[in-house]
Amino acid sequence: MNQNQTLVADPDAPEFNPYTGYAESQDDRFRLDLERYWIEARALIFWIAGIIAASILLGVLATLMSTELFRASARLEIQSQAANITDIDPLERRSRLSEMNYLTTQYELLESRFMASRVIEAGNLARDEQFLEAFNIQNPENISDRALQGILLGNVSVVPINQSSLVDVQFSSPSPTVSARLANLWAEEFIAANYEKLFGANIEAREYLNDQIAELREKLAESESELIAYANANEILILENRTEEAGSESASQTLIANDLQALNAALAEATADRIAASAAALSNDFPATDPRAPLRSDLIRAEAELAQLEANFGPQYPTLLEKRAEVASLKEAIARESSSALRSAELRESQLRDRVEAAKARFLSQQGQGINYGILKREVDTNRELYDALLQRFKGLEASGAGQNNITLIDRAVPPGAPYSPSLFRNLLVSIAVALLISAALVYLRVALSQTVKDPQDVTNRLGLPVLGTVPKIAAADIDESLAERSSELSEAYKSARTNLTFLTPAGAPRSLMLTSSVPSEGKSISSFALAASFAQLGKKTLLIDADLRNSRMGELIGEAAGRTSGLTTLLTGASNSLADEVVHTEAHGFDFLPHGRKPPNPVELLASPRFAELIELAKQQYDQVIVDSAPMLSLADAIELSRAVDGVVYVVEFDRIKLRAIENSLSRLRRTGAKLYGAIVTKLDEKGSAYGYGYGYGYGYGYGNEERAADS
């Protein structure tokens, strides 16, 4: 982030974590990585320019020193099948996949040693002067056929034309005439070899089919004889052959099966008649065509007249007695007719059932024989179909014995008018591409092998700490003036860091903060001093404690007050119990200062004592902000002991100086003690840091070198 920006609360921003920093998105990291590579590339601009220039020079030299090559091309058409002059379909139908396999096979054959040997023999290349001169063969008598094959295969190329059955056979050599002659010779020899292969297979196929036809003829005769003999022996008479829609024959209909089918139908009809007769006898309801229908009509009429007479006369009336006798006579006649019809239907049904049972027994006895007959019949049909198919194919092969080749020479090769190689444009493109690849690898290695903080974002990505502030590199002579001037870029940088500190907790900046670094001269003391002054400018009562009991540089910033013999050591050893007596107020800077006092022989023991923690708690009661300037980490335990007593730690990292591994080790030591690491301040950013977007633009110069005094504290 820019130094003039602060950590403002954004609901869409990732959560701020004082231990691990911001969880950056992948998009941001990718963008920053690209920026990092771009900065490194600018730093290596002269190396990259030299690599590109050298590559272009090598490309030009390679073009000038290369031998000119001429390429001639002959075009062939390769059909997946030879033209068929008959109407007979081939035994195999090639699918699209098989066609592609076929074409791929032909392309491989075109570049095979078999073809190279045919071309060498057909063109007598071992004694051809033009060929030997073109390829600078000095002793042709000592060169082997395999070496000649290698020369041909190294210069021939097969280029299929997309979405077609066309293919170009290309040959390149230093001579345009040799290129054209060998391209045509290669194509002609391939056509001849294919012709020999096609019709050699035709002859072998006819011989094979002839043998198969003779064998099948004998098998067909044997199977037909067995079928006829079995049918005669078992008295199987076939009436008809039923066929399915697809045209294949189904089971045959025998005489017994036909009789059983007819008798079964007659039995069903007789059963229906018997049921109808029984129903009619019970209900006296007959169809109009039944012989009993007139009697039924007479009975209905007589019963109607009887009912009328009974209504009008007495029971002994003569006419009434006659009508009763007539009704009884009609009922008796109808009953006789119904009984006769029922007996007749039952008799017919019984006879037919007996005949069906007899036919069924005969059919069942013949059913096993029918299975064997069907097996023999299917064998005869299969043999006949195979025989007919092979015979038809054999006749087709005889008819196509003088067919056409499926490979045709479409365009003959002609001597090219200009060389295709070397190409200056192509060589320059390749040279530039190689130079760019080498340059990219160089930049990548420079970034990957970087062991220091090259980008302030490394603090977050590599160390897991948020960047609380970045401080520019200022000339040593201008440091005091810059700190005193509130509008200077150095003061603005620490104001930005102070503002970021106020967002660390909901209550504002942590009450007590310790600043430490990996090694001396990283700007730790200046950062402590500047932050204390910045908090004081906000109106906060601030205390700066000089806890570097080994090699304090605070005197160069504070002045004479820092050189007092009493101070922190006096309070820690118990020589004084009053914090107010040891604190010095600095009017010029607006904060109180507790100097380190005399250098003790045992600084770690003093800092590890409970007195220091009690002192921090007392200071927090009296001051709004307490800042502790600690000794560097190095291999010392001072900062570790101090970190136990404060609310948190701010780590100071110098830009592009300390190796990341050393910083990681120091941070690991702090984390193991349970110290709360709020973030880091990156100091001494030079023009490289400003290139990453961390500059200020106030016009101040750089050159914050080894001659620094206060900045090296």
XYZ file of C-alpha atoms in Angstrom:
713
model
C 0.000 0.000 0.000
C 1.069 3.629 -0.448
C 2.480 5.314 2.607
C -0.182 8.030 2.487
C -2.929 5.430 2.736
C -4.234 4.026 6.007
C -5.899 0.817 7.052
C -9.541 1.832 6.712
C -12.331 -0.555 7.610
C -13.773 -2.049 4.419
C -16.584 -4.641 4.750
C -15.445 -6.298 1.523
C -11.764 -6.428 2.506
C -10.194 -9.554 4.039
C -10.034 -9.655 7.826
C -6.929 -8.145 9.393
C -5.009 -10.700 11.450
C -2.155 -9.415 13.649
C -0.419 -12.807 13.484
C -0.660 -13.720 9.813
C -1.619 -10.495 8.045
C -4.194 -10.125 5.310
C -5.496 -13.178 3.445
C -4.775 -11.860 -0.012
C -6.769 -13.050 -2.962
C -5.115 -15.012 -5.749
C -5.834 -12.206 -8.220
C -3.905 -9.654 -6.120
C -0.977 -11.997 -5.665
C -0.855 -12.700 -9.377
C -0.902 -8.999 -10.181
C 1.867 -8.256 -7.692
C 3.939 -11.158 -8.994
C 3.729 -9.803 -12.528
C 4.767 -6.420 -11.229
C 7.692 -8.032 -9.411
C 8.869 -9.735 -12.591
C 8.521 -6.494 -14.529
C 10.673 -4.614 -12.008
C 13.347 -7.303 -12.099
C 13.259 -7.275 -15.892
C 13.866 -3.524 -15.866
C 16.788 -4.075 -13.527
C 18.242 -6.581 -16.019
C 17.452 -4.472 -19.065
C 21.042 -4.390 -20.304
C 21.472 -8.141 -19.879
C 18.223 -8.781 -21.736
C 19.209 -6.385 -24.536
C 22.559 -8.149 -24.852
C 20.925 -11.575 -25.016
C 18.485 -10.438 -27.729
C 21.258 -8.781 -29.749
C 23.469 -11.859 -29.506
C 20.593 -14.133 -30.543
C 19.765 -11.960 -33.552
C 23.423 -11.937 -34.566
C 23.595 -15.731 -34.287
C 20.410 -16.019 -36.376
C 21.889 -13.848 -39.131
C 25.185 -15.789 -39.106
C 23.324 -19.115 -39.221
C 21.335 -17.882 -42.231
C 24.441 -16.745 -44.106
C 26.387 -19.955 -43.397
C 23.605 -22.462 -44.151
C 23.377 -24.411 -47.422
C 20.465 -23.541 -49.687
C 17.835 -26.275 -49.895
C 15.216 -26.752 -52.619
C 11.984 -28.642 -51.985
C 9.842 -30.255 -54.681
C 6.409 -31.753 -54.094
C 4.375 -34.472 -55.869
C 0.692 -34.889 -54.982
C -1.052 -38.265 -54.616
C -4.680 -39.230 -54.136
C -5.150 -42.224 -51.857
C -8.639 -43.722 -51.935
C -9.593 -46.031 -49.127
C -10.818 -48.629 -51.700
C -9.880 -49.413 -55.238
C -12.501 -48.695 -57.891
C -14.879 -51.679 -58.137
C -15.912 -52.397 -61.724
C -18.561 -54.899 -60.651
C -21.800 -54.409 -58.744
C -20.692 -56.843 -56.060
C -20.095 -55.400 -52.621
C -16.692 -56.085 -51.041
C -16.328 -58.448 -48.132
C -15.402 -55.502 -45.834
C -17.042 -52.114 -45.546
C -14.671 -49.518 -44.094
C -16.050 -47.185 -41.484
C -14.754 -43.645 -41.019
C -12.393 -44.829 -38.306
C -11.025 -47.664 -40.421
C -10.559 -45.215 -43.306
C -8.470 -42.958 -41.080
C -6.447 -45.961 -39.946
C -5.912 -46.940 -43.554
C -4.688 -43.468 -44.539
C -2.401 -43.304 -41.510
C -0.919 -46.646 -42.495
C -0.254 -45.387 -46.011
C 1.466 -42.273 -44.661
C 3.743 -44.434 -42.522
C 4.518 -46.684 -45.488
C 5.477 -43.626 -47.533
C 8.226 -42.840 -44.987
C 9.390 -46.424 -44.470
C 12.775 -47.968 -45.247
C 10.929 -50.279 -47.619
C 10.112 -47.288 -49.835
C 13.632 -45.873 -49.497
C 15.145 -49.159 -50.670
C 12.764 -49.296 -53.672
C 13.690 -45.724 -54.677
C 17.429 -46.458 -54.334
C 17.059 -49.522 -56.538
C 14.745 -47.922 -59.098
C 16.861 -44.755 -59.452
C 20.232 -46.517 -59.119
C 21.175 -43.762 -56.680
C 24.401 -45.439 -55.583
C 25.800 -44.560 -59.052
C 23.772 -41.445 -59.849
C 26.226 -38.551 -60.214
C 23.694 -35.762 -59.669
C 22.477 -37.343 -56.430
C 26.003 -38.028 -55.152
C 27.139 -34.494 -55.992
C 24.075 -32.871 -54.417
C 24.671 -34.602 -51.089
C 28.477 -34.343 -51.337
C 29.093 -38.094 -51.195
C 32.824 -38.505 -51.950
C 33.252 -42.296 -51.913
C 30.009 -43.860 -53.209
C 31.534 -47.317 -53.360
C 32.039 -47.288 -49.588
C 28.581 -46.075 -48.635
C 26.051 -48.708 -47.556
C 22.422 -49.009 -48.549
C 21.392 -48.232 -44.982
C 23.301 -44.937 -45.107
C 21.608 -44.037 -48.397
C 18.254 -44.909 -46.866
C 19.040 -42.584 -43.964
C 19.844 -39.727 -46.383
C 16.567 -40.223 -48.261
C 14.417 -40.584 -45.149
C 16.032 -37.500 -43.639
C 14.991 -35.356 -46.605
C 11.597 -36.780 -47.553
C 8.406 -35.592 -45.866
C 4.776 -36.616 -46.189
C 2.212 -33.833 -45.768
C -1.479 -34.915 -45.785
C -4.005 -32.334 -46.988
C -6.624 -31.749 -44.303
C -10.178 -32.971 -44.918
C -9.179 -34.840 -48.080
C -7.539 -38.018 -49.340
C -4.699 -36.028 -50.958
C -1.133 -36.170 -49.719
C 2.029 -34.348 -50.800
C 5.321 -36.223 -51.078
C 8.073 -33.626 -50.622
C 11.798 -34.063 -51.110
C 14.457 -31.469 -50.307
C 18.055 -31.308 -51.442
C 20.668 -28.717 -52.500
C 19.703 -29.376 -56.162
C 16.247 -28.427 -57.504
C 16.506 -31.043 -60.262
C 17.358 -33.851 -57.856
C 14.522 -32.798 -55.538
C 11.928 -32.943 -58.327
C 13.225 -36.257 -59.734
C 13.292 -38.018 -56.374
C 9.856 -36.701 -55.372
C 8.349 -38.103 -58.600
C 10.311 -41.358 -58.277
C 9.114 -41.786 -54.700
C 5.485 -41.290 -55.715
C 5.737 -43.654 -58.702
C 7.369 -46.402 -56.653
C 4.713 -46.109 -53.977
C 1.964 -46.466 -56.600
C 3.719 -49.513 -58.083
C 4.207 -51.158 -54.684
C 0.557 -50.602 -53.824
C -0.552 -52.121 -57.167
C 1.524 -55.231 -56.489
C 0.131 -55.517 -53.006
C -3.497 -55.160 -54.135
C -3.545 -57.779 -56.863
C -1.229 -60.182 -55.114
C -3.837 -60.329 -52.397
C -6.561 -60.822 -55.038
C -4.963 -64.015 -56.327
C -4.415 -65.376 -52.826
C -8.015 -64.577 -51.962
C -9.368 -66.443 -54.999
C -7.303 -69.495 -54.212
C -8.453 -69.427 -50.630
C -12.107 -68.983 -51.653
C -11.873 -71.828 -54.191
C -10.709 -74.215 -51.483
C -13.423 -73.043 -49.115
C -16.128 -73.422 -51.786
C -15.112 -77.025 -52.551
C -15.132 -77.875 -48.863
C -18.533 -76.260 -48.322
C -19.996 -78.018 -51.361
C -19.171 -81.389 -49.836
C -20.528 -80.359 -46.424
C -23.776 -79.108 -48.009
C -24.331 -82.380 -49.880
C -23.681 -84.406 -46.732
C -26.033 -82.299 -44.596
C -28.864 -82.500 -47.198
C -28.494 -86.292 -47.416
C -28.659 -86.617 -43.621
C -31.806 -84.420 -43.504
C -33.679 -86.425 -46.155
C -32.691 -89.765 -44.628
C -33.867 -88.669 -41.161
C -37.228 -87.432 -42.502
C -37.875 -90.676 -44.374
C -36.874 -92.844 -41.438
C -39.258 -91.046 -39.064
C -42.091 -90.503 -41.594
C -41.863 -86.705 -41.210
C -43.920 -84.998 -43.900
C -43.403 -81.244 -44.268
C -46.462 -79.375 -45.575
C -45.061 -75.814 -45.689
C -42.219 -73.529 -44.502
C -43.228 -70.352 -42.646
C -40.981 -67.300 -43.031
C -40.534 -64.279 -40.777
C -40.470 -60.660 -41.913
C -36.680 -60.591 -42.110
C -36.861 -63.477 -44.589
C -35.310 -66.212 -42.459
C -37.152 -69.555 -42.316
C -38.865 -70.648 -39.084
C -39.956 -74.129 -37.960
C -41.702 -76.304 -40.594
C -45.398 -77.395 -40.361
C -45.759 -81.241 -40.261
C -48.847 -83.281 -41.215
C -49.517 -84.436 -37.629
C -49.228 -80.896 -36.310
C -51.683 -79.730 -38.971
C -54.218 -82.474 -37.989
C -53.840 -81.580 -34.301
C -54.493 -77.935 -35.058
C -57.683 -78.731 -37.053
C -59.035 -81.169 -34.422
C -58.341 -78.673 -31.641
C -60.334 -76.020 -33.478
C -63.261 -78.468 -34.053
C -63.206 -79.457 -30.367
C -63.423 -75.832 -29.312
C -66.428 -75.357 -31.613
C -68.171 -78.542 -30.260
C -67.606 -77.412 -26.692
C -69.206 -74.075 -27.501
C -72.210 -75.826 -29.105
C -72.655 -78.072 -26.069
C -72.577 -75.078 -23.700
C -75.095 -73.231 -25.870
C -77.435 -76.290 -25.965
C -77.273 -76.661 -22.186
C -78.083 -73.006 -21.669
C -80.985 -73.158 -24.112
C -82.425 -76.225 -22.339
C -82.416 -74.397 -19.031
C -83.728 -71.029 -20.239
C -85.989 -72.172 -23.161
C -84.510 -69.253 -25.072
C -83.575 -70.216 -28.644
C -82.241 -68.293 -31.598
C -84.661 -67.489 -34.396
C -82.998 -70.067 -36.654
C -83.355 -72.902 -34.103
C -85.929 -75.647 -35.013
C -87.511 -75.228 -31.563
C -88.333 -71.586 -32.183
C -91.789 -72.285 -33.811
C -92.727 -74.561 -30.896
C -91.691 -71.809 -28.489
C -93.927 -69.334 -30.371
C -96.891 -71.757 -30.295
C -96.369 -72.305 -26.564
C -96.389 -68.574 -25.864
C -99.606 -68.144 -27.884
C -101.289 -71.139 -26.204
C -100.337 -69.947 -22.727
C -101.822 -66.521 -23.528
C -105.120 -68.064 -24.661
C -105.167 -70.341 -21.589
C -104.733 -67.365 -19.314
C -107.652 -65.602 -21.009
C -109.910 -68.670 -20.686
C -109.061 -69.114 -17.021
C -110.047 -65.524 -16.422
C -113.444 -65.929 -18.062
C -114.515 -69.534 -17.296
C -114.399 -72.125 -14.588
C -111.789 -74.836 -14.293
C -114.057 -77.539 -15.832
C -114.859 -75.610 -18.923
C -114.187 -77.963 -21.912
C -112.349 -75.428 -24.043
C -110.178 -74.549 -21.035
C -109.318 -78.217 -20.524
C -108.355 -78.591 -24.205
C -106.119 -75.537 -24.047
C -104.346 -76.903 -20.955
C -103.699 -80.157 -22.758
C -102.279 -78.213 -25.738
C -99.907 -76.204 -23.515
C -98.660 -79.383 -21.758
C -98.111 -81.054 -25.144
C -96.052 -78.103 -26.436
C -93.865 -78.002 -23.304
C -93.194 -81.733 -23.614
C -92.225 -81.343 -27.265
C -89.827 -78.487 -26.479
C -88.242 -80.496 -23.632
C -87.728 -83.480 -25.919
C -86.086 -81.344 -28.590
C -83.783 -79.624 -26.066
C -82.727 -82.935 -24.525
C -82.015 -84.380 -27.965
C -79.918 -81.379 -29.013
C -77.935 -81.475 -25.766
C -77.157 -85.199 -26.069
C -76.086 -84.700 -29.685
C -73.689 -81.856 -28.717
C -72.240 -83.839 -25.813
C -71.675 -86.869 -28.012
C -69.886 -84.816 -30.683
C -67.721 -83.105 -28.057
C -66.747 -86.432 -26.519
C -65.778 -87.897 -29.875
C -63.676 -84.901 -30.859
C -61.936 -84.857 -27.468
C -60.924 -88.487 -27.960
C -59.533 -87.709 -31.402
C -57.603 -84.681 -30.065
C -56.020 -86.759 -27.316
C -54.987 -89.373 -29.860
C -53.491 -86.711 -32.176
C -51.740 -85.071 -29.246
C -50.115 -88.344 -28.281
C -48.887 -88.821 -31.854
C -47.598 -85.236 -31.965
C -45.719 -85.567 -28.672
C -44.110 -88.754 -29.832
C -42.920 -86.957 -32.974
C -41.861 -83.702 -31.234
C -38.403 -84.990 -30.213
C -37.887 -86.137 -33.777
C -38.885 -82.642 -34.960
C -36.137 -81.044 -32.846
C -33.501 -83.220 -34.450
C -35.046 -82.515 -37.836
C -34.849 -78.744 -37.172
C -31.162 -79.003 -36.195
C -30.370 -80.853 -39.414
C -32.458 -78.380 -41.405
C -30.639 -75.366 -39.934
C -27.293 -76.935 -40.704
C -28.384 -77.402 -44.325
C -29.570 -73.764 -44.527
C -26.339 -72.410 -42.970
C -24.139 -74.407 -45.335
C -26.207 -73.275 -48.311
C -25.956 -69.584 -47.319
C -22.184 -69.790 -46.809
C -21.770 -71.610 -50.075
C -23.823 -69.038 -52.009
C -21.956 -66.094 -50.385
C -18.497 -67.511 -51.096
C -19.472 -68.462 -54.616
C -20.752 -64.952 -55.296
C -17.571 -63.393 -53.820
C -15.400 -65.701 -55.899
C -17.160 -64.629 -59.075
C -16.726 -60.984 -58.041
C -12.986 -61.440 -57.551
C -12.722 -63.071 -60.964
C -14.529 -60.137 -62.503
C -12.290 -57.553 -60.740
C -9.030 -59.318 -61.465
C -7.940 -56.440 -63.736
C -9.142 -53.576 -61.450
C -7.664 -50.121 -61.041
C -5.141 -48.890 -58.496
C -6.625 -46.891 -55.624
C -3.591 -44.530 -55.562
C -3.231 -41.948 -58.335
C -0.531 -39.415 -59.126
C -2.373 -36.070 -59.343
C 0.474 -33.554 -59.773
C 4.037 -34.333 -60.736
C 6.857 -32.478 -59.010
C 8.646 -29.715 -60.900
C 12.053 -28.200 -60.031
C 11.511 -25.295 -57.589
C 12.640 -21.855 -58.668
C 13.890 -20.646 -55.270
C 15.221 -22.254 -52.089
C 12.911 -22.634 -49.101
C 15.781 -22.716 -46.617
C 17.509 -20.900 -45.024
C 14.834 -18.285 -44.222
C 16.164 -15.120 -42.626
C 12.737 -14.127 -41.337
C 12.108 -17.518 -39.724
C 15.598 -17.659 -38.224
C 15.177 -14.179 -36.756
C 11.836 -15.147 -35.239
C 13.376 -18.263 -33.707
C 16.351 -16.277 -32.416
C 14.127 -13.654 -30.813
C 11.888 -16.332 -29.306
C 14.908 -18.143 -27.825
C 16.299 -14.849 -26.507
C 12.992 -14.017 -24.855
C 12.839 -17.471 -23.268
C 16.371 -17.112 -21.913
C 15.567 -13.625 -20.630
C 12.370 -14.844 -18.981
C 14.297 -17.686 -17.332
C 16.917 -15.210 -16.106
C 14.261 -12.937 -14.601
C 12.463 -15.895 -13.045
C 15.669 -17.215 -11.460
C 16.506 -13.763 -10.131
C 13.092 -13.536 -8.479
C 13.032 -17.163 -7.298
C 16.545 -17.041 -5.841
C 16.013 -13.675 -4.149
C 16.872 -14.064 -0.447
C 16.043 -10.560 0.774
C 12.947 -8.385 0.909
C 12.822 -7.161 -2.681
C 9.187 -6.144 -2.450
C 7.384 -4.929 0.691
C 4.701 -7.425 -0.178
C 7.241 -10.185 0.605
C 6.698 -9.348 4.252
C 3.095 -10.507 3.946
C 3.580 -13.330 1.446
C 6.762 -14.828 2.872
C 6.750 -13.785 6.531
C 3.027 -13.749 7.239
C 3.026 -10.195 8.642
C 0.921 -7.236 7.497
C 2.877 -4.194 6.317
C 2.086 -1.451 8.803
C 4.247 1.126 7.063
C 7.033 1.679 4.553
C 9.742 4.264 5.119
C 11.752 5.803 2.281
C 15.501 5.977 2.138
C 16.711 9.455 3.169
C 20.203 10.920 3.037
C 21.938 10.826 6.432
C 22.400 14.596 6.513
C 18.650 15.161 6.035
C 17.307 12.786 8.674
C 17.086 15.231 11.589
C 15.566 17.903 9.388
C 13.052 15.439 7.896
C 11.946 14.210 11.313
C 11.534 17.778 12.553
C 9.522 18.835 9.495
C 5.991 17.469 9.796
C 5.321 17.614 6.042
C 8.456 15.703 5.020
C 8.071 12.312 3.397
C 9.815 10.648 6.346
C 7.337 12.166 8.803
C 4.431 11.319 6.537
C 5.629 7.718 6.353
C 5.594 7.347 10.140
C 2.247 9.131 10.365
C 0.871 6.499 8.005
C 2.382 3.746 10.165
C 0.890 5.397 13.283
C -2.528 5.530 11.642
C -2.304 1.857 10.709
C -1.426 1.039 14.311
C -4.626 2.718 15.485
C -6.665 0.186 13.497
C -5.057 -2.848 15.122
C -7.614 -3.072 17.932
C -11.156 -1.715 18.394
C -9.819 0.580 21.145
C -7.098 2.008 18.908
C -3.368 1.383 18.944
C -2.110 -1.119 21.557
C -1.139 0.732 24.731
C 2.369 -0.746 24.872
C 4.394 -1.619 21.786
C 7.909 -2.965 21.410
C 9.963 -2.364 18.257
C 12.749 -4.763 17.337
C 14.637 -5.929 14.257
C 16.846 -8.782 13.144
C 20.196 -6.945 13.226
C 21.421 -3.432 14.085
C 21.188 -0.506 11.646
C 17.772 -1.441 10.203
C 16.102 1.781 11.374
C 14.580 0.396 14.580
C 15.559 3.308 16.845
C 14.482 5.963 14.320
C 11.149 4.156 13.944
C 10.625 4.089 17.745
C 11.548 7.785 18.009
C 9.369 8.836 15.054
C 6.337 6.854 16.222
C 6.610 8.340 19.718
C 6.775 11.833 18.243
C 3.839 11.089 15.944
C 1.647 9.837 18.794
C 2.614 12.915 20.801
C 1.507 15.130 17.915
C -1.951 13.587 18.272
C -2.087 14.910 21.820
C -1.453 11.555 23.443
C 0.759 11.394 26.486
C 3.568 9.190 25.197
C 6.525 7.486 26.858
C 9.511 6.207 24.860
C 11.573 3.616 26.758
C 15.127 2.925 25.607
C 15.400 -0.796 26.450
C 18.505 -1.458 24.320
C 20.846 -2.014 27.247
C 23.707 -3.192 25.029
C 24.274 -0.655 22.248
C 21.732 2.142 22.344
C 21.823 4.750 19.580
C 18.994 6.832 20.993
C 21.409 9.473 22.267
C 22.080 10.615 18.702
C 18.371 11.395 18.337
C 17.367 12.617 21.814
C 20.540 14.449 22.766
C 22.042 14.852 26.226
C 18.993 13.461 28.014
C 19.753 10.026 26.615
C 23.168 9.992 28.225
C 21.981 10.132 31.842
C 23.497 7.539 34.152
C 20.142 6.871 35.739
C 17.132 5.490 33.952
C 15.772 2.053 33.128
C 18.616 0.137 34.760
C 18.128 2.167 37.952
C 14.458 1.142 38.082
C 15.157 -2.526 37.246
C 17.913 -2.903 39.855
C 15.742 -1.289 42.548
C 18.027 1.705 43.052
C 15.015 3.881 42.326
C 11.301 3.183 42.657
C 9.926 6.367 41.121
C 9.251 6.321 37.406
C 8.637 10.063 37.373
C 12.125 10.725 38.765
C 13.805 8.823 35.942
C 11.708 10.091 33.027
C 12.958 13.052 30.960
C 10.495 15.252 29.102
C 11.670 16.312 25.630
C 10.099 19.664 24.823
C 11.255 19.625 21.219
C 9.491 16.347 20.463
C 6.563 16.427 22.866
C 6.985 13.032 24.565
C 8.606 11.671 27.720
C 11.752 9.598 27.456
C 13.135 6.914 29.796
C 16.857 6.449 29.000
C 18.569 3.128 29.433
C 20.965 4.398 32.123
C 24.197 2.640 32.854
C 25.073 -0.434 30.816
C 24.626 -3.430 33.116
C 26.728 -6.601 32.944
C 23.585 -8.768 32.945
C 20.985 -7.090 30.681
C 18.951 -10.258 30.047
C 18.467 -10.977 33.752
C 17.319 -7.422 34.365
C 14.830 -7.440 31.467
C 13.498 -10.869 32.470
C 12.767 -9.781 36.011
C 9.181 -9.046 37.116
C 10.235 -5.442 37.658
C 10.094 -4.680 33.950
C 6.536 -6.006 33.573
C 5.516 -3.980 36.648
C 7.197 -0.940 35.112
C 5.214 -1.341 31.865
C 1.963 -1.662 33.791
C 2.799 1.443 35.802
C 3.655 3.341 32.621
C 0.353 2.311 31.017
C -1.471 3.791 34.009
C 0.308 7.123 33.603
C 0.616 7.354 29.810
C -1.655 6.932 26.808
C 1.023 5.272 24.705
C 4.184 3.385 25.690
C 6.793 2.547 23.047
C 9.776 0.324 23.875
C 12.929 0.413 21.764
C 14.424 -3.070 22.149
C 17.759 -4.549 21.200
C 17.914 -6.429 17.859
C 17.097 -10.128 17.849
C 20.448 -11.516 16.621
C 21.084 -14.468 18.917
C 20.137 -12.428 21.986
C 17.215 -12.980 24.337
C 16.620 -9.304 25.237
C 13.750 -8.726 22.805
C 12.172 -12.086 23.674
C 12.060 -11.209 27.382
C 10.698 -7.728 26.628
C 7.953 -9.123 24.376
C 6.395 -10.929 27.355
C 5.644 -7.620 29.095
C 4.175 -5.542 26.226
C 0.884 -5.801 24.388
C 2.529 -6.562 21.088
C 5.556 -6.332 18.816
C 6.214 -4.322 15.661
C 9.046 -5.789 13.604
C 11.348 -3.472 11.628
C 12.735 -4.883 8.359
C 15.258 -3.091 6.163
C 14.490 -3.243 2.448
C 16.803 -5.496 0.395
C 19.364 -6.195 3.118
C 18.575 -9.021 5.535
C 17.951 -12.520 4.245
C 14.420 -13.755 4.660
C 15.622 -16.927 6.348
C 17.215 -14.895 9.159
C 14.034 -12.848 9.591
C 11.931 -16.024 9.634
C 14.133 -17.511 12.350
C 13.796 -14.369 14.484
C 10.024 -14.275 14.051
C 9.817 -17.962 14.882
C 11.638 -17.335 18.171
C 9.188 -14.561 19.028
C 6.139 -16.651 18.137
C 7.331 -19.579 20.251
C 7.332 -17.311 23.323
C 3.714 -16.306 22.648
C 4.502 -12.758 21.533
C 1.766 -11.028 19.571
C 3.251 -9.792 16.270
C 1.133 -6.947 14.967
C 3.060 -6.364 11.748
C 6.196 -4.936 10.224
C 7.590 -1.589 9.134
C 9.787 -1.758 6.029
C 12.535 0.858 6.107
C 15.010 2.379 3.645
C 12.983 1.827 0.463
C 15.059 2.981 -2.496
C 14.058 3.468 -6.145
C 13.348 -0.278 -6.467
C 10.774 -0.039 -3.714
C 9.192 3.009 -5.342
C 8.901 1.044 -8.561
C 6.572 -1.362 -6.730
C 4.243 1.509 -5.937
C 5.594 2.393 -2.479
C 7.123 5.801 -3.314
C 6.080 9.218 -2.043
C 6.982 11.649 -4.771
C 8.018 14.495 -2.475
C 11.242 15.100 -4.356
C 13.613 13.898 -1.641
C 16.819 12.214 -2.723
C 18.094 8.770 -1.958
C 21.530 7.624 -0.817
C 20.801 6.415 2.704
C 24.100 4.445 2.818
C 26.712 3.143 5.226
C 27.610 6.641 6.369
C 24.268 6.949 8.165
C 24.270 7.674 11.805
C 20.830 7.881 13.417
C 19.233 5.909 10.596
C 21.475 2.986 11.364
C 20.238 2.712 14.907
